[in-house]
Amino acid sequence: MKQEMININANLVAEPTFSSFEKEGEEVEVVNFTLVKKYGKGKEYINCAAYGEKSEKAKDFEKGDLIHIFGYFKKREKEGKTYKNFVVKSYNKIEKKEESEEE
């Protein structure tokens, strides 16, 4: 089944958490973080995970940063509950534009 790839810009809720797990005898680094996207009077929280070398980029992220993510949503069931997680294929921090002091 082909995943629908999407782009999202949202703010980082808290500092990312880093961990690792073993897959097929190799250690895989993972970073987990949550973004919040505000629209109208509502909010949507997006739980994200980036694996392998992609996890390194998040080490410079801070709470409140505007982050651009590209990837897909993955759903899984566990103990009768459905969990939705965003698998990050690429991402970056969107830098705030500095106001130029030229007049």
Short mmCIF file of C-alpha atoms in Angstrom, two decimals:
data_model
loop_
_atom_site.label_atom_id
_atom_site.label_comp_id
_atom_site.label_asym_id
_atom_site.label_seq_id
_atom_site.Cartn_x
_atom_site.Cartn_y
_atom_site.Cartn_z
CA MET A 1 0.00 0.00 0.00
CA LYS A 2 1.43 3.36 -1.04
CA GLN A 3 1.54 6.01 1.68
CA GLU A 4 0.24 9.51 1.04
CA MET A 5 3.22 11.83 1.56
CA ILE A 6 2.39 15.24 3.05
CA ASN A 7 4.09 18.46 4.20
CA ILE A 8 3.26 20.10 7.54
CA ASN A 9 4.53 23.27 9.23
CA ALA A 10 3.92 23.35 12.99
CA ASN A 11 5.48 24.35 16.32
CA LEU A 12 7.49 22.09 18.60
CA VAL A 13 5.61 21.40 21.86
CA ALA A 14 8.61 20.25 23.93
CA GLU A 15 12.25 19.26 23.56
CA PRO A 16 12.71 16.15 21.37
CA THR A 17 13.50 12.83 23.08
CA PHE A 18 16.23 10.56 21.75
CA SER A 19 16.49 6.80 22.07
CA SER A 20 17.53 3.74 20.09
CA PHE A 21 16.42 0.19 19.43
CA GLU A 22 17.87 -2.88 17.81
CA LYS A 23 16.62 -4.05 14.42
CA GLU A 24 18.17 -7.01 12.60
CA GLY A 25 21.25 -6.85 14.82
CA GLU A 26 21.89 -3.14 14.25
CA GLU A 27 21.34 -0.19 16.57
CA VAL A 28 18.85 2.33 15.13
CA GLU A 29 18.68 5.87 16.52
CA VAL A 30 15.24 7.46 16.84
CA VAL A 31 14.01 10.90 17.83
CA ASN A 32 10.43 11.49 18.95
CA PHE A 33 8.81 14.90 19.13
CA THR A 34 5.36 16.45 19.15
CA LEU A 35 4.24 19.37 17.03
CA VAL A 36 1.14 21.50 17.46
CA LYS A 37 -0.66 23.02 14.50
CA LYS A 38 -3.15 25.76 15.31
CA TYR A 39 -6.09 26.56 13.06
CA GLY A 40 -9.05 28.75 13.84
CA LYS A 41 -9.98 28.00 17.43
CA GLY A 42 -8.61 24.45 17.33
CA LYS A 43 -5.30 22.66 17.68
CA GLU A 44 -3.94 19.43 16.28
CA TYR A 45 -1.10 17.57 17.99
CA ILE A 46 1.17 15.52 15.73
CA ASN A 47 3.42 12.84 17.25
CA CYS A 48 6.51 12.45 15.04
CA ALA A 49 9.37 9.99 14.75
CA ALA A 50 12.56 10.25 12.66
CA TYR A 51 14.93 7.29 12.35
CA GLY A 52 18.62 6.71 11.70
CA GLU A 53 20.77 9.60 10.50
CA LYS A 54 17.67 11.81 10.28
CA SER A 55 17.49 11.91 14.09
CA GLU A 56 20.67 14.04 14.32
CA LYS A 57 19.01 17.16 12.90
CA ALA A 58 16.61 17.46 15.86
CA LYS A 59 19.44 17.99 18.37
CA ASP A 60 19.29 21.74 17.67
CA PHE A 61 15.51 22.01 18.07
CA GLU A 62 14.00 23.92 20.99
CA LYS A 63 10.47 24.20 22.34
CA GLY A 64 8.43 26.62 20.23
CA ASP A 65 10.52 26.26 17.04
CA LEU A 66 8.62 26.24 13.76
CA ILE A 67 9.38 22.92 12.07
CA HIS A 68 8.67 21.76 8.51
CA ILE A 69 8.11 18.01 8.21
CA PHE A 70 7.58 15.77 5.18
CA GLY A 71 6.43 12.19 5.49
CA TYR A 72 3.33 10.11 6.17
CA PHE A 73 0.95 9.06 8.93
CA LYS A 74 1.15 5.49 10.17
CA LYS A 75 -1.63 3.95 12.25
CA ARG A 76 -1.28 0.98 14.55
CA GLU A 77 -3.58 -0.80 16.96
CA LYS A 78 -2.53 -1.83 20.44
CA GLU A 79 -4.81 -3.21 23.13
CA GLY A 80 -7.93 -1.96 21.35
CA LYS A 81 -6.63 1.59 20.84
CA THR A 82 -5.57 3.16 17.55
CA TYR A 83 -2.37 5.22 17.58
CA LYS A 84 -1.46 7.64 14.79
CA ASN A 85 2.19 8.61 14.37
CA PHE A 86 3.89 10.73 11.69
CA VAL A 87 6.92 9.02 10.15
CA VAL A 88 9.35 11.77 9.13
CA LYS A 89 11.20 11.35 5.83
CA SER A 90 12.75 14.84 5.92
CA TYR A 91 12.44 17.88 8.16
CA ASN A 92 14.05 21.16 9.10
CA LYS A 93 13.69 24.12 11.40
CA ILE A 94 12.21 27.19 9.73
CA GLU A 95 14.39 30.12 10.73
CA LYS A 96 12.72 33.40 11.64
CA LYS A 97 13.59 36.15 9.22
CA GLU A 98 15.62 38.85 10.87
CA GLU A 99 14.40 42.39 10.20
CA SER A 100 17.04 44.19 8.23
CA GLU A 101 18.44 47.31 9.81
CA GLU A 102 19.07 48.99 6.46
CA GLU A 103 17.17 52.20 5.89
#
